[in-house]
């Protein structure tokens, strides 16, 4: 009989089809979220644990990394890793992996769903029909905005940003982007100033990484430059947009519409966004399809297995 490798699982991966079960089947798992006193559990059982499983939303801070003296690898379920203290890990020589590529298409699809839902007032129309208001002699929902042929501005042209841009071809859209640096491998125009990109665009889609470096990158100046007819979409991270400024701009009519999958203080969503007719609100479901969540789970488990077999990870973060 072979003994199972011991690992730490920080939180339940309940949004994944079978990750919890596969981890429990393949490993000797310290399920940290089941312990009321995390510190005591780590002090008692942490020694000898060399690999940790976490996710983009659960994270791994410097204290947690420090509480595991033998830690060598952190395998995360999700592409974003701003909640993992990669610097603290690096200082200790701890490797970190995420799950890039496998969720790109689903997140890009959802960005387009939000763009169209926002511009064409699909949520409002849905509520209108459900409320039994359709069929009254006068009135309908207000007219929406055309999507095809318009100008699409993308904030952050990484894997997901590029997948969103490619889909723009099918809608005959002009695409420009803002990025930390201009890319030499894409056919889209670069805009060094985010305010200028917003001024040019009809649709501004946020697809950049999260973390301190991009917090409130989209501020009131950017939002107001997009303007009263503009639609902003966020499938990245909530804090990239100054949410208070967004609410103010929607309330004053300085912004046309916000279609959002992510929020600054998830799962809390400001009432002003909930009551507005000019918003579409989703509960962070960019990667939430059966196929993609399973592929994320597979890749996370591949990384974990690779670490135990070779000491290396398949998709380490840069
Ligand atoms: C998931 C995400 O919802 O991959 C990411 O960075 O935000 C999403 O795919 C997340 O991993 C759940 O924690």
PDB file of C-alpha atoms and ligand atoms in Angstrom:
ATOM      1  CA  UNK A   1       0.000   0.000   0.000  1.00  0.00           C
ATOM      2  CA  UNK A   2       1.377   3.407  -0.954  1.00  0.00           C
ATOM      3  CA  UNK A   3       0.909   6.229   1.507  1.00  0.00           C
ATOM      4  CA  UNK A   4      -0.783   9.331   0.202  1.00  0.00           C
ATOM      5  CA  UNK A   5       1.073  12.620   0.068  1.00  0.00           C
ATOM      6  CA  UNK A   6      -0.060  15.104   2.679  1.00  0.00           C
ATOM      7  CA  UNK A   7      -1.367  18.435   1.407  1.00  0.00           C
ATOM      8  CA  UNK A   8      -3.139  21.472   2.789  1.00  0.00           C
ATOM      9  CA  UNK A   9      -6.396  22.550   1.139  1.00  0.00           C
ATOM     10  CA  UNK A  10      -7.205  26.061   2.291  1.00  0.00           C
ATOM     11  CA  UNK A  11     -10.869  26.221   1.272  1.00  0.00           C
ATOM     12  CA  UNK A  12     -13.578  24.109  -0.286  1.00  0.00           C
ATOM     13  CA  UNK A  13     -13.557  24.173  -4.100  1.00  0.00           C
ATOM     14  CA  UNK A  14     -17.313  23.791  -4.230  1.00  0.00           C
ATOM     15  CA  UNK A  15     -17.569  25.628  -7.568  1.00  0.00           C
ATOM     16  CA  UNK A  16     -15.663  22.809  -9.239  1.00  0.00           C
ATOM     17  CA  UNK A  17     -17.381  19.606 -10.381  1.00  0.00           C
ATOM     18  CA  UNK A  18     -15.174  17.134  -8.513  1.00  0.00           C
ATOM     19  CA  UNK A  19     -12.033  18.842  -7.170  1.00  0.00           C
ATOM     20  CA  UNK A  20     -12.820  18.253  -3.492  1.00  0.00           C
ATOM     21  CA  UNK A  21     -13.481  14.566  -4.103  1.00  0.00           C
ATOM     22  CA  UNK A  22     -10.441  14.020  -6.319  1.00  0.00           C
ATOM     23  CA  UNK A  23      -8.184  15.705  -3.792  1.00  0.00           C
ATOM     24  CA  UNK A  24      -9.638  13.616  -0.960  1.00  0.00           C
ATOM     25  CA  UNK A  25      -9.219  10.435  -3.036  1.00  0.00           C
ATOM     26  CA  UNK A  26      -5.638  11.120  -4.088  1.00  0.00           C
ATOM     27  CA  UNK A  27      -4.130  12.857  -1.097  1.00  0.00           C
ATOM     28  CA  UNK A  28      -4.073  12.992   2.674  1.00  0.00           C
ATOM     29  CA  UNK A  29      -5.766  16.389   2.930  1.00  0.00           C
ATOM     30  CA  UNK A  30      -5.702  18.822   5.828  1.00  0.00           C
ATOM     31  CA  UNK A  31      -9.010  20.597   5.125  1.00  0.00           C
ATOM     32  CA  UNK A  32      -8.274  23.923   6.724  1.00  0.00           C
ATOM     33  CA  UNK A  33     -11.731  25.450   6.264  1.00  0.00           C
ATOM     34  CA  UNK A  34     -13.207  22.774   8.514  1.00  0.00           C
ATOM     35  CA  UNK A  35     -11.082  23.933  11.440  1.00  0.00           C
ATOM     36  CA  UNK A  36     -12.513  26.742  13.566  1.00  0.00           C
ATOM     37  CA  UNK A  37      -9.036  27.572  14.872  1.00  0.00           C
ATOM     38  CA  UNK A  38      -6.860  27.715  11.751  1.00  0.00           C
ATOM     39  CA  UNK A  39      -3.743  28.702  13.650  1.00  0.00           C
ATOM     40  CA  UNK A  40      -4.007  25.752  16.017  1.00  0.00           C
ATOM     41  CA  UNK A  41      -4.680  23.329  13.150  1.00  0.00           C
ATOM     42  CA  UNK A  42      -1.640  24.589  11.257  1.00  0.00           C
ATOM     43  CA  UNK A  43       0.557  24.450  14.349  1.00  0.00           C
ATOM     44  CA  UNK A  44      -0.574  20.896  15.074  1.00  0.00           C
ATOM     45  CA  UNK A  45      -0.631  19.416  11.560  1.00  0.00           C
ATOM     46  CA  UNK A  46       1.316  21.823   9.329  1.00  0.00           C
ATOM     47  CA  UNK A  47       4.760  20.320   9.768  1.00  0.00           C
ATOM     48  CA  UNK A  48       5.756  18.085   6.872  1.00  0.00           C
ATOM     49  CA  UNK A  49       3.164  19.505   4.480  1.00  0.00           C
ATOM     50  CA  UNK A  50       4.953  20.477   1.262  1.00  0.00           C
ATOM     51  CA  UNK A  51       2.057  21.398  -1.048  1.00  0.00           C
ATOM     52  CA  UNK A  52      -0.969  23.633  -0.681  1.00  0.00           C
ATOM     53  CA  UNK A  53      -4.132  23.887  -2.788  1.00  0.00           C
ATOM     54  CA  UNK A  54      -6.046  27.138  -2.927  1.00  0.00           C
ATOM     55  CA  UNK A  55      -8.009  29.264  -5.394  1.00  0.00           C
ATOM     56  CA  UNK A  56      -8.100  32.772  -6.771  1.00  0.00           C
ATOM     57  CA  UNK A  57     -10.845  33.785  -4.352  1.00  0.00           C
ATOM     58  CA  UNK A  58      -9.514  31.907  -1.300  1.00  0.00           C
ATOM     59  CA  UNK A  59      -5.891  33.006  -1.703  1.00  0.00           C
ATOM     60  CA  UNK A  60      -2.799  32.375   0.433  1.00  0.00           C
ATOM     61  CA  UNK A  61      -1.325  35.240   2.434  1.00  0.00           C
ATOM     62  CA  UNK A  62       2.162  35.606   3.908  1.00  0.00           C
ATOM     63  CA  UNK A  63       1.012  34.375   7.357  1.00  0.00           C
ATOM     64  CA  UNK A  64      -0.370  31.160   5.926  1.00  0.00           C
ATOM     65  CA  UNK A  65       2.803  30.551   3.925  1.00  0.00           C
ATOM     66  CA  UNK A  66       4.896  31.251   7.032  1.00  0.00           C
ATOM     67  CA  UNK A  67       2.821  28.778   9.066  1.00  0.00           C
ATOM     68  CA  UNK A  68       3.961  25.936   6.798  1.00  0.00           C
ATOM     69  CA  UNK A  69       7.719  25.532   7.372  1.00  0.00           C
ATOM     70  CA  UNK A  70       8.114  22.732   4.819  1.00  0.00           C
ATOM     71  CA  UNK A  71       5.991  24.235   2.047  1.00  0.00           C
ATOM     72  CA  UNK A  72       7.397  23.928  -1.489  1.00  0.00           C
ATOM     73  CA  UNK A  73       4.422  24.392  -3.826  1.00  0.00           C
ATOM     74  CA  UNK A  74       1.128  26.297  -3.995  1.00  0.00           C
ATOM     75  CA  UNK A  75      -1.294  25.028  -6.662  1.00  0.00           C
ATOM     76  CA  UNK A  76      -4.177  27.378  -7.277  1.00  0.00           C
ATOM     77  CA  UNK A  77      -7.485  26.707  -8.993  1.00  0.00           C
ATOM     78  CA  UNK A  78      -8.054  29.817 -11.113  1.00  0.00           C
ATOM     79  CA  UNK A  79      -6.024  32.125 -13.304  1.00  0.00           C
ATOM     80  CA  UNK A  80      -5.867  35.233 -11.088  1.00  0.00           C
ATOM     81  CA  UNK A  81      -3.364  35.116  -8.254  1.00  0.00           C
ATOM     82  CA  UNK A  82      -3.432  38.578  -6.706  1.00  0.00           C
ATOM     83  CA  UNK A  83      -4.731  36.979  -3.495  1.00  0.00           C
ATOM     84  CA  UNK A  84      -1.640  34.774  -3.236  1.00  0.00           C
ATOM     85  CA  UNK A  85       1.438  36.420  -1.786  1.00  0.00           C
ATOM     86  CA  UNK A  86       3.725  35.337  -4.611  1.00  0.00           C
ATOM     87  CA  UNK A  87       6.562  37.473  -3.294  1.00  0.00           C
ATOM     88  CA  UNK A  88       6.459  35.808   0.143  1.00  0.00           C
ATOM     89  CA  UNK A  89       6.376  32.442  -1.621  1.00  0.00           C
ATOM     90  CA  UNK A  90       9.293  33.340  -3.871  1.00  0.00           C
ATOM     91  CA  UNK A  91      11.407  34.490  -0.918  1.00  0.00           C
ATOM     92  CA  UNK A  92      10.960  31.045   0.587  1.00  0.00           C
ATOM     93  CA  UNK A  93      11.596  29.273  -2.741  1.00  0.00           C
ATOM     94  CA  UNK A  94       7.954  28.117  -2.843  1.00  0.00           C
ATOM     95  CA  UNK A  95       6.627  27.511  -6.385  1.00  0.00           C
ATOM     96  CA  UNK A  96       3.167  28.806  -7.379  1.00  0.00           C
ATOM     97  CA  UNK A  97       0.926  27.578 -10.208  1.00  0.00           C
ATOM     98  CA  UNK A  98      -2.386  28.847 -11.587  1.00  0.00           C
ATOM     99  CA  UNK A  99      -4.744  27.603 -14.331  1.00  0.00           C
ATOM    100  CA  UNK A 100      -4.266  29.844 -17.390  1.00  0.00           C
ATOM    101  CA  UNK A 101      -5.648  29.266 -20.924  1.00  0.00           C
ATOM    102  CA  UNK A 102      -8.328  26.727 -20.024  1.00  0.00           C
ATOM    103  CA  UNK A 103     -10.800  29.443 -18.942  1.00  0.00           C
ATOM    104  CA  UNK A 104      -9.950  32.071 -21.567  1.00  0.00           C
ATOM    105  CA  UNK A 105     -12.794  31.274 -23.989  1.00  0.00           C
ATOM    106  CA  UNK A 106     -15.530  31.061 -21.369  1.00  0.00           C
ATOM    107  CA  UNK A 107     -14.524  34.366 -19.767  1.00  0.00           C
ATOM    108  CA  UNK A 108     -14.348  36.034 -23.197  1.00  0.00           C
ATOM    109  CA  UNK A 109     -17.758  34.600 -24.094  1.00  0.00           C
ATOM    110  CA  UNK A 110     -19.215  36.037 -20.909  1.00  0.00           C
ATOM    111  CA  UNK A 111     -17.703  39.456 -21.634  1.00  0.00           C
ATOM    112  CA  UNK A 112     -19.569  39.439 -24.932  1.00  0.00           C
ATOM    113  CA  UNK A 113     -22.728  38.269 -23.238  1.00  0.00           C
ATOM    114  CA  UNK A 114     -22.459  41.220 -20.870  1.00  0.00           C
ATOM    115  CA  UNK A 115     -21.730  43.672 -23.695  1.00  0.00           C
ATOM    116  CA  UNK A 116     -24.809  42.621 -25.598  1.00  0.00           C
ATOM    117  CA  UNK A 117     -26.980  42.284 -22.494  1.00  0.00           C
ATOM    118  CA  UNK A 118     -25.986  45.795 -21.422  1.00  0.00           C
ATOM    119  CA  UNK A 119     -26.363  47.478 -24.794  1.00  0.00           C
ATOM    120  CA  UNK A 120     -29.623  45.724 -25.666  1.00  0.00           C
ATOM    121  CA  UNK A 121     -31.090  45.999 -22.142  1.00  0.00           C
ATOM    122  CA  UNK A 122     -31.624  42.268 -21.919  1.00  0.00           C
ATOM    123  CA  UNK A 123     -31.901  42.118 -18.122  1.00  0.00           C
ATOM    124  CA  UNK A 124     -34.394  44.973 -18.105  1.00  0.00           C
ATOM    125  CA  UNK A 125     -36.402  43.299 -20.875  1.00  0.00           C
ATOM    126  CA  UNK A 126     -36.385  40.026 -18.985  1.00  0.00           C
ATOM    127  CA  UNK A 127     -37.678  41.715 -15.829  1.00  0.00           C
ATOM    128  CA  UNK A 128     -40.323  43.526 -17.896  1.00  0.00           C
ATOM    129  CA  UNK A 129     -41.687  40.293 -19.354  1.00  0.00           C
ATOM    130  CA  UNK A 130     -41.606  38.456 -16.016  1.00  0.00           C
ATOM    131  CA  UNK A 131     -43.478  41.304 -14.342  1.00  0.00           C
ATOM    132  CA  UNK A 132     -46.302  40.838 -16.863  1.00  0.00           C
ATOM    133  CA  UNK A 133     -45.874  44.341 -18.201  1.00  0.00           C
ATOM    134  CA  UNK A 134     -45.551  43.318 -21.854  1.00  0.00           C
ATOM    135  CA  UNK A 135     -48.793  43.680 -23.708  1.00  0.00           C
ATOM    136  CA  UNK A 136     -49.846  46.941 -22.175  1.00  0.00           C
ATOM    137  CA  UNK A 137     -50.913  49.304 -24.934  1.00  0.00           C
ATOM    138  CA  UNK A 138     -48.376  52.004 -24.265  1.00  0.00           C
ATOM    139  CA  UNK A 139     -44.718  51.725 -23.637  1.00  0.00           C
ATOM    140  CA  UNK A 140     -41.970  49.195 -23.775  1.00  0.00           C
ATOM    141  CA  UNK A 141     -38.470  49.236 -22.404  1.00  0.00           C
ATOM    142  CA  UNK A 142     -36.312  52.135 -23.630  1.00  0.00           C
ATOM    143  CA  UNK A 143     -34.396  51.655 -26.875  1.00  0.00           C
ATOM    144  CA  UNK A 144     -30.986  50.046 -26.569  1.00  0.00           C
ATOM    145  CA  UNK A 145     -27.703  50.668 -28.351  1.00  0.00           C
ATOM    146  CA  UNK A 146     -26.369  48.894 -31.450  1.00  0.00           C
ATOM    147  CA  UNK A 147     -23.388  46.612 -30.838  1.00  0.00           C
ATOM    148  CA  UNK A 148     -22.252  45.602 -34.352  1.00  0.00           C
ATOM    149  CA  UNK A 149     -19.899  47.992 -36.080  1.00  0.00           C
ATOM    150  CA  UNK A 150     -19.091  49.959 -32.931  1.00  0.00           C
ATOM    151  CA  UNK A 151     -15.780  50.759 -31.234  1.00  0.00           C
ATOM    152  CA  UNK A 152     -14.448  48.316 -28.661  1.00  0.00           C
ATOM    153  CA  UNK A 153     -11.783  49.398 -26.167  1.00  0.00           C
ATOM    154  CA  UNK A 154     -10.064  46.690 -24.146  1.00  0.00           C
ATOM    155  CA  UNK A 155      -8.239  47.353 -20.890  1.00  0.00           C
ATOM    156  CA  UNK A 156      -5.536  44.696 -20.561  1.00  0.00           C
ATOM    157  CA  UNK A 157      -4.658  42.691 -23.666  1.00  0.00           C
ATOM    158  CA  UNK A 158      -3.539  39.407 -22.111  1.00  0.00           C
ATOM    159  CA  UNK A 159      -4.951  36.034 -23.083  1.00  0.00           C
ATOM    160  CA  UNK A 160      -8.528  36.923 -22.149  1.00  0.00           C
ATOM    161  CA  UNK A 161      -8.347  40.441 -23.599  1.00  0.00           C
ATOM    162  CA  UNK A 162      -7.136  39.022 -26.913  1.00  0.00           C
ATOM    163  CA  UNK A 163      -9.935  36.427 -26.981  1.00  0.00           C
ATOM    164  CA  UNK A 164     -12.451  39.240 -26.436  1.00  0.00           C
ATOM    165  CA  UNK A 165     -10.794  41.264 -29.216  1.00  0.00           C
ATOM    166  CA  UNK A 166     -10.906  38.337 -31.681  1.00  0.00           C
ATOM    167  CA  UNK A 167     -14.650  37.981 -31.147  1.00  0.00           C
ATOM    168  CA  UNK A 168     -14.966  41.619 -32.206  1.00  0.00           C
ATOM    169  CA  UNK A 169     -14.245  40.575 -35.824  1.00  0.00           C
ATOM    170  CA  UNK A 170     -17.557  38.743 -35.948  1.00  0.00           C
ATOM    171  CA  UNK A 171     -19.319  41.948 -34.958  1.00  0.00           C
ATOM    172  CA  UNK A 172     -17.409  44.153 -37.433  1.00  0.00           C
ATOM    173  CA  UNK A 173     -16.026  46.192 -34.581  1.00  0.00           C
ATOM    174  CA  UNK A 174     -12.953  48.372 -34.494  1.00  0.00           C
ATOM    175  CA  UNK A 175     -10.743  47.321 -31.598  1.00  0.00           C
ATOM    176  CA  UNK A 176      -8.177  49.337 -29.673  1.00  0.00           C
ATOM    177  CA  UNK A 177      -6.540  48.560 -26.345  1.00  0.00           C
ATOM    178  CA  UNK A 178      -4.697  49.917 -23.346  1.00  0.00           C
ATOM    179  CA  UNK A 179      -2.016  47.765 -21.735  1.00  0.00           C
ATOM    180  CA  UNK A 180       1.017  48.172 -19.506  1.00  0.00           C
ATOM    181  CA  UNK A 181       3.025  48.077 -22.727  1.00  0.00           C
ATOM    182  CA  UNK A 182       2.254  48.042 -26.411  1.00  0.00           C
ATOM    183  CA  UNK A 183       2.194  44.586 -27.944  1.00  0.00           C
ATOM    184  CA  UNK A 184       3.994  43.886 -31.222  1.00  0.00           C
ATOM    185  CA  UNK A 185       2.047  40.702 -31.948  1.00  0.00           C
ATOM    186  CA  UNK A 186      -1.521  42.007 -32.377  1.00  0.00           C
ATOM    187  CA  UNK A 187      -3.336  43.876 -35.179  1.00  0.00           C
ATOM    188  CA  UNK A 188      -5.146  46.276 -32.807  1.00  0.00           C
ATOM    189  CA  UNK A 189      -4.336  49.908 -32.157  1.00  0.00           C
ATOM    190  CA  UNK A 190      -2.603  50.755 -28.880  1.00  0.00           C
ATOM    191  CA  UNK A 191      -3.713  53.663 -26.715  1.00  0.00           C
ATOM    192  CA  UNK A 192      -1.178  54.699 -24.066  1.00  0.00           C
ATOM    193  CA  UNK A 193      -3.780  56.833 -22.278  1.00  0.00           C
ATOM    194  CA  UNK A 194      -6.712  54.967 -20.774  1.00  0.00           C
ATOM    195  CA  UNK A 195      -8.795  58.160 -20.700  1.00  0.00           C
ATOM    196  CA  UNK A 196      -8.234  58.571 -24.455  1.00  0.00           C
ATOM    197  CA  UNK A 197      -9.183  54.946 -25.081  1.00  0.00           C
ATOM    198  CA  UNK A 198     -12.415  55.503 -23.126  1.00  0.00           C
ATOM    199  CA  UNK A 199     -13.118  58.715 -25.053  1.00  0.00           C
ATOM    200  CA  UNK A 200     -12.733  56.831 -28.346  1.00  0.00           C
ATOM    201  CA  UNK A 201     -14.667  53.692 -27.333  1.00  0.00           C
ATOM    202  CA  UNK A 202     -18.376  52.871 -27.315  1.00  0.00           C
ATOM    203  CA  UNK A 203     -17.688  49.774 -25.213  1.00  0.00           C
ATOM    204  CA  UNK A 204     -14.915  49.536 -22.639  1.00  0.00           C
ATOM    205  CA  UNK A 205     -14.155  46.005 -21.456  1.00  0.00           C
ATOM    206  CA  UNK A 206     -11.934  45.527 -18.409  1.00  0.00           C
ATOM    207  CA  UNK A 207      -9.793  42.389 -18.780  1.00  0.00           C
ATOM    208  CA  UNK A 208      -6.667  43.272 -16.841  1.00  0.00           C
ATOM    209  CA  UNK A 209      -5.126  41.512 -13.830  1.00  0.00           C
ATOM    210  CA  UNK A 210      -6.196  42.500 -10.328  1.00  0.00           C
ATOM    211  CA  UNK A 211      -4.042  43.512  -7.377  1.00  0.00           C
ATOM    212  CA  UNK A 212      -2.529  46.705  -6.009  1.00  0.00           C
ATOM    213  CA  UNK A 213      -1.079  47.733  -9.383  1.00  0.00           C
ATOM    214  CA  UNK A 214      -4.475  48.048 -11.084  1.00  0.00           C
ATOM    215  CA  UNK A 215      -6.676  49.160  -8.149  1.00  0.00           C
ATOM    216  CA  UNK A 216      -9.006  51.968  -9.343  1.00  0.00           C
ATOM    217  CA  UNK A 217      -7.263  52.086 -12.712  1.00  0.00           C
ATOM    218  CA  UNK A 218     -10.725  52.885 -14.066  1.00  0.00           C
ATOM    219  CA  UNK A 219     -11.550  56.059 -12.143  1.00  0.00           C
ATOM    220  CA  UNK A 220     -14.106  58.839 -12.596  1.00  0.00           C
ATOM    221  CA  UNK A 221     -12.056  60.461 -15.390  1.00  0.00           C
ATOM    222  CA  UNK A 222     -12.065  57.230 -17.413  1.00  0.00           C
ATOM    223  CA  UNK A 223     -15.742  56.543 -16.715  1.00  0.00           C
ATOM    224  CA  UNK A 224     -16.792  60.045 -17.694  1.00  0.00           C
ATOM    225  CA  UNK A 225     -14.665  59.897 -20.847  1.00  0.00           C
ATOM    226  CA  UNK A 226     -16.638  56.804 -21.886  1.00  0.00           C
ATOM    227  CA  UNK A 227     -19.688  58.978 -21.500  1.00  0.00           C
ATOM    228  CA  UNK A 228     -23.498  58.914 -21.270  1.00  0.00           C
ATOM    229  CA  UNK A 229     -23.865  56.465 -24.166  1.00  0.00           C
ATOM    230  CA  UNK A 230     -20.926  54.268 -23.182  1.00  0.00           C
ATOM    231  CA  UNK A 231     -21.118  50.720 -21.850  1.00  0.00           C
ATOM    232  CA  UNK A 232     -18.508  49.449 -19.401  1.00  0.00           C
ATOM    233  CA  UNK A 233     -18.000  45.718 -18.887  1.00  0.00           C
ATOM    234  CA  UNK A 234     -15.899  44.120 -16.155  1.00  0.00           C
ATOM    235  CA  UNK A 235     -14.998  40.421 -16.192  1.00  0.00           C
ATOM    236  CA  UNK A 236     -11.618  40.953 -14.479  1.00  0.00           C
ATOM    237  CA  UNK A 237     -11.535  42.062 -10.856  1.00  0.00           C
ATOM    238  CA  UNK A 238     -13.927  44.424  -9.098  1.00  0.00           C
ATOM    239  CA  UNK A 239     -11.339  46.747  -7.530  1.00  0.00           C
ATOM    240  CA  UNK A 240      -9.973  47.669 -10.984  1.00  0.00           C
ATOM    241  CA  UNK A 241     -12.998  50.000 -11.225  1.00  0.00           C
ATOM    242  CA  UNK A 242     -13.624  52.670  -8.582  1.00  0.00           C
ATOM    243  CA  UNK A 243     -17.092  51.387  -7.692  1.00  0.00           C
ATOM    244  CA  UNK A 244     -18.196  54.577  -5.937  1.00  0.00           C
ATOM    245  CA  UNK A 245     -17.259  56.608  -8.999  1.00  0.00           C
ATOM    246  CA  UNK A 246     -19.135  54.120 -11.167  1.00  0.00           C
ATOM    247  CA  UNK A 247     -22.291  54.445  -9.073  1.00  0.00           C
ATOM    248  CA  UNK A 248     -22.033  58.247  -9.132  1.00  0.00           C
ATOM    249  CA  UNK A 249     -21.610  58.316 -12.909  1.00  0.00           C
ATOM    250  CA  UNK A 250     -24.589  56.009 -13.465  1.00  0.00           C
ATOM    251  CA  UNK A 251     -26.752  58.072 -11.112  1.00  0.00           C
ATOM    252  CA  UNK A 252     -25.840  61.366 -12.761  1.00  0.00           C
ATOM    253  CA  UNK A 253     -26.192  59.966 -16.293  1.00  0.00           C
ATOM    254  CA  UNK A 254     -22.514  60.510 -17.069  1.00  0.00           C
ATOM    255  CA  UNK A 255     -22.205  56.804 -17.917  1.00  0.00           C
ATOM    256  CA  UNK A 256     -24.692  54.850 -20.017  1.00  0.00           C
ATOM    257  CA  UNK A 257     -24.461  51.324 -18.671  1.00  0.00           C
ATOM    258  CA  UNK A 258     -22.359  48.987 -16.516  1.00  0.00           C
ATOM    259  CA  UNK A 259     -22.418  45.236 -17.116  1.00  0.00           C
ATOM    260  CA  UNK A 260     -20.466  43.533 -14.364  1.00  0.00           C
ATOM    261  CA  UNK A 261     -19.402  40.030 -13.381  1.00  0.00           C
ATOM    262  CA  UNK A 262     -17.110  41.230 -10.579  1.00  0.00           C
ATOM    263  CA  UNK A 263     -17.410  43.792  -7.773  1.00  0.00           C
ATOM    264  CA  UNK A 264     -15.139  45.688  -5.445  1.00  0.00           C
ATOM    265  CA  UNK A 265     -16.337  43.962  -2.248  1.00  0.00           C
ATOM    266  CA  UNK A 266     -17.711  40.602  -3.381  1.00  0.00           C
ATOM    267  CA  UNK A 267     -20.222  39.270  -2.619  1.00  0.00           C
ATOM    268  CA  UNK A 268     -21.535  42.677  -1.583  1.00  0.00           C
ATOM    269  CA  UNK A 269     -23.065  44.709  -4.380  1.00  0.00           C
ATOM    270  CA  UNK A 270     -24.129  48.320  -3.776  1.00  0.00           C
ATOM    271  CA  UNK A 271     -27.911  48.817  -3.716  1.00  0.00           C
ATOM    272  CA  UNK A 272     -27.523  51.621  -6.246  1.00  0.00           C
ATOM    273  CA  UNK A 273     -26.253  49.090  -8.788  1.00  0.00           C
ATOM    274  CA  UNK A 274     -29.075  46.671  -7.964  1.00  0.00           C
ATOM    275  CA  UNK A 275     -31.836  49.223  -8.402  1.00  0.00           C
ATOM    276  CA  UNK A 276     -30.474  50.803 -11.587  1.00  0.00           C
ATOM    277  CA  UNK A 277     -32.083  49.973 -14.927  1.00  0.00           C
ATOM    278  CA  UNK A 278     -28.717  50.607 -16.545  1.00  0.00           C
ATOM    279  CA  UNK A 279     -26.797  47.717 -15.047  1.00  0.00           C
ATOM    280  CA  UNK A 280     -26.424  43.998 -15.668  1.00  0.00           C
ATOM    281  CA  UNK A 281     -25.108  42.151 -12.620  1.00  0.00           C
ATOM    282  CA  UNK A 282     -23.668  38.632 -12.441  1.00  0.00           C
ATOM    283  CA  UNK A 283     -22.191  36.727  -9.462  1.00  0.00           C
ATOM    284  CA  UNK A 284     -18.590  36.237 -10.716  1.00  0.00           C
ATOM    285  CA  UNK A 285     -19.332  33.409 -13.159  1.00  0.00           C
ATOM    286  CA  UNK A 286     -16.757  34.085 -15.903  1.00  0.00           C
ATOM    287  CA  UNK A 287     -15.296  30.584 -15.723  1.00  0.00           C
ATOM    288  CA  UNK A 288     -18.420  28.910 -14.377  1.00  0.00           C
ATOM    289  CA  UNK A 289     -19.249  26.334 -17.042  1.00  0.00           C
ATOM    290  CA  UNK A 290     -19.014  22.619 -16.398  1.00  0.00           C
ATOM    291  CA  UNK A 291     -16.351  22.127 -19.079  1.00  0.00           C
ATOM    292  CA  UNK A 292     -14.126  24.977 -17.974  1.00  0.00           C
ATOM    293  CA  UNK A 293     -14.352  24.378 -14.244  1.00  0.00           C
ATOM    294  CA  UNK A 294     -13.443  20.724 -14.899  1.00  0.00           C
ATOM    295  CA  UNK A 295     -10.482  21.767 -17.074  1.00  0.00           C
ATOM    296  CA  UNK A 296      -9.320  24.125 -14.277  1.00  0.00           C
ATOM    297  CA  UNK A 297      -9.597  21.254 -11.813  1.00  0.00           C
ATOM    298  CA  UNK A 298      -7.632  18.936 -14.136  1.00  0.00           C
ATOM    299  CA  UNK A 299      -4.852  21.491 -14.547  1.00  0.00           C
ATOM    300  CA  UNK A 300      -4.640  22.215 -10.826  1.00  0.00           C
ATOM    301  CA  UNK A 301      -4.365  18.471 -10.133  1.00  0.00           C
ATOM    302  CA  UNK A 302      -1.762  18.048 -12.908  1.00  0.00           C
ATOM    303  CA  UNK A 303       0.348  20.720 -11.259  1.00  0.00           C
ATOM    304  CA  UNK A 304       0.052  19.024  -7.888  1.00  0.00           C
ATOM    305  CA  UNK A 305       0.981  15.640  -9.331  1.00  0.00           C
ATOM    306  CA  UNK A 306       3.897  17.118 -11.285  1.00  0.00           C
ATOM    307  CA  UNK A 307       5.224  18.708  -8.121  1.00  0.00           C
ATOM    308  CA  UNK A 308       5.218  15.387  -6.245  1.00  0.00           C
ATOM    309  CA  UNK A 309       6.695  13.487  -9.213  1.00  0.00           C
ATOM    310  CA  UNK A 310       9.254  15.959 -10.545  1.00  0.00           C
ATOM    311  CA  UNK A 311       9.491  18.864  -8.102  1.00  0.00           C
ATOM    312  CA  UNK A 312       8.304  21.148 -10.926  1.00  0.00           C
ATOM    313  CA  UNK A 313       4.974  22.700 -11.874  1.00  0.00           C
ATOM    314  CA  UNK A 314       3.249  22.547 -15.282  1.00  0.00           C
ATOM    315  CA  UNK A 315       1.904  26.115 -15.313  1.00  0.00           C
ATOM    316  CA  UNK A 316       3.983  28.164 -12.883  1.00  0.00           C
ATOM    317  CA  UNK A 317       3.096  31.863 -12.535  1.00  0.00           C
ATOM    318  CA  UNK A 318       5.694  34.190 -14.060  1.00  0.00           C
TER     319      UNK A 318
HETATM  320  C1  LIG B   1     -12.976  31.729 -10.518  1.00  0.00           C
HETATM  321  C2  LIG B   1     -11.410  33.542 -11.416  1.00  0.00           C
HETATM  322  O1  LIG B   1     -14.261  32.180 -10.241  1.00  0.00           O
HETATM  323  O2  LIG B   1      -9.760  32.191 -12.363  1.00  0.00           O
HETATM  324  C3  LIG B   1     -10.005  33.217 -11.787  1.00  0.00           C
HETATM  325  O3  LIG B   1      -9.124  34.044 -11.505  1.00  0.00           O
HETATM  326  O4  LIG B   1     -11.702  34.579 -10.969  1.00  0.00           O
HETATM  327  C4  LIG B   1     -12.474  32.534 -11.667  1.00  0.00           C
HETATM  328  O5  LIG B   1     -12.129  31.631 -12.623  1.00  0.00           O
HETATM  329  C5  LIG B   1     -12.120  31.705  -9.320  1.00  0.00           C
HETATM  330  O6  LIG B   1     -10.970  30.984  -9.546  1.00  0.00           O
HETATM  331  C6  LIG B   1     -12.846  31.107  -8.108  1.00  0.00           C
HETATM  332  O7  LIG B   1     -12.050  31.291  -7.029  1.00  0.00           O
END
